[in-house]
Amino acid sequence: MPAKRRRVQAQEEEETDEKEASGMKNENDLVSSKYFQSKKMRLLSDFYNKPCIDLAKSFLGQILVRRLPDGTELRGRIVETESYLGGEDEASHSRGGKRTERNVAMYMKPGTIYVYQIYGMYFCMNVSSQGDGAAVLLRSIEPIEGLDTMRKFRNVKRNVQKPLKDKELCNGPSKLCQAFAIEKSLDRQDLANDQSTWLEAGPEILEEDIVSCARIGISAGEWTHKPLRFYIKNNKFVSVRNKAAETSANT
């Protein structure tokens, strides 16, 4: 082979190696699921550093990813959330500035997972936002990948053997935690860095497509009726639709 051709080939190989090394570096900088490699990337800390209501709306459309110990990934689009505004909010676990071992995650950096147990057997997943004791509850998810695994997890806690419809897998805060195997061990983990649970960017949801209404199961004086629940309009995976709020939003 002529010397000039050898030099050209060596230069091309060197440039290829540099491009591959650069690509490996970029992939290691941000964790991405196998479904979003090269396109959709993990949401980092800046995304979560918002006031509680803004974060609750921003969550709509984003993708929750749960990587199980065997490497299986479960994925779903967040379609419904609730805001809990901290000390002033009479329906919040942090009302009046209350701090306990249970709710400490609500006071940690934005993007911290807060998992608490209800009825001694079910879990709910929240994410801290700006503001002391403020957090967003994930209420419903539209399942995308791993539905058979979600169905298996859901059936563990069910006595009825009637098959679950897709829209029934994650249409409630405890249901989505069952389906995604979210338990107390995830409490206080950082969504921006955790290797088993994170969010990836999903489609943008326009303000006109977001329904704002009262939270579910709240009995806290004037806070009972405040419009602090948000969901994607006309989405069949939402836990409970508020027809009055939808009608009002359309006028």
PDB file of N, CA, C and O in Angstrom, residues 27 43 68-69 78 144 153 159 180 203 215 245:
ATOM      1  N   GLU A  27     -22.962   9.138  26.266  1.00  0.00           N
ATOM      2  CA  GLU A  27     -23.917   8.176  26.796  1.00  0.00           C
ATOM      3  C   GLU A  27     -23.730   7.971  28.284  1.00  0.00           C
ATOM      4  O   GLU A  27     -24.676   7.730  29.018  1.00  0.00           O
ATOM      5  N   LEU A  43     -34.248  13.198  32.587  1.00  0.00           N
ATOM      6  CA  LEU A  43     -34.452  14.541  33.115  1.00  0.00           C
ATOM      7  C   LEU A  43     -33.546  14.753  34.325  1.00  0.00           C
ATOM      8  O   LEU A  43     -33.509  13.925  35.242  1.00  0.00           O
ATOM      9  N   LEU A  68     -35.941  -2.930  36.894  1.00  0.00           N
ATOM     10  CA  LEU A  68     -36.001  -3.987  37.898  1.00  0.00           C
ATOM     11  C   LEU A  68     -34.638  -4.662  38.046  1.00  0.00           C
ATOM     12  O   LEU A  68     -33.774  -4.528  37.163  1.00  0.00           O
ATOM     13  N   PRO A  69     -34.421  -5.403  39.133  1.00  0.00           N
ATOM     14  CA  PRO A  69     -33.121  -6.046  39.354  1.00  0.00           C
ATOM     15  C   PRO A  69     -32.670  -6.954  38.214  1.00  0.00           C
ATOM     16  O   PRO A  69     -31.469  -7.110  37.983  1.00  0.00           O
ATOM     17  N   ILE A  78     -46.802   9.838  32.576  1.00  0.00           N
ATOM     18  CA  ILE A  78     -47.548  10.443  33.677  1.00  0.00           C
ATOM     19  C   ILE A  78     -48.706  11.254  33.109  1.00  0.00           C
ATOM     20  O   ILE A  78     -48.507  12.121  32.255  1.00  0.00           O
ATOM     21  N   ILE A 144     -46.773   2.009  29.032  1.00  0.00           N
ATOM     22  CA  ILE A 144     -46.245   1.960  27.669  1.00  0.00           C
ATOM     23  C   ILE A 144     -45.481   0.670  27.395  1.00  0.00           C
ATOM     24  O   ILE A 144     -45.706  -0.004  26.394  1.00  0.00           O
ATOM     25  N   PHE A 153     -47.510  -7.885  38.795  1.00  0.00           N
ATOM     26  CA  PHE A 153     -47.320  -7.207  40.080  1.00  0.00           C
ATOM     27  C   PHE A 153     -48.663  -6.789  40.693  1.00  0.00           C
ATOM     28  O   PHE A 153     -48.873  -6.892  41.897  1.00  0.00           O
ATOM     29  N   ASN A 159     -57.482 -10.156  45.003  1.00  0.00           N
ATOM     30  CA  ASN A 159     -58.151 -11.433  45.255  1.00  0.00           C
ATOM     31  C   ASN A 159     -58.996 -11.855  44.051  1.00  0.00           C
ATOM     32  O   ASN A 159     -59.238 -13.030  43.828  1.00  0.00           O
ATOM     33  N   PHE A 180     -45.403  -0.636  39.196  1.00  0.00           N
ATOM     34  CA  PHE A 180     -44.001  -0.295  38.953  1.00  0.00           C
ATOM     35  C   PHE A 180     -43.078  -0.795  40.074  1.00  0.00           C
ATOM     36  O   PHE A 180     -41.896  -0.444  40.087  1.00  0.00           O
ATOM     37  N   PRO A 203     -43.672  13.913  25.525  1.00  0.00           N
ATOM     38  CA  PRO A 203     -44.247  14.980  24.706  1.00  0.00           C
ATOM     39  C   PRO A 203     -44.705  16.158  25.552  1.00  0.00           C
ATOM     40  O   PRO A 203     -45.153  15.993  26.684  1.00  0.00           O
ATOM     41  N   ARG A 215     -58.378  18.064  44.529  1.00  0.00           N
ATOM     42  CA  ARG A 215     -57.700  16.803  44.790  1.00  0.00           C
ATOM     43  C   ARG A 215     -58.683  15.728  45.254  1.00  0.00           C
ATOM     44  O   ARG A 215     -59.799  16.034  45.672  1.00  0.00           O
ATOM     45  N   ALA A 245     -65.000  20.514  35.731  1.00  0.00           N
ATOM     46  CA  ALA A 245     -63.760  21.244  35.455  1.00  0.00           C
ATOM     47  C   ALA A 245     -63.427  21.221  33.971  1.00  0.00           C
ATOM     48  O   ALA A 245     -62.939  22.199  33.403  1.00  0.00           O
TER      49      ALA A 245
END
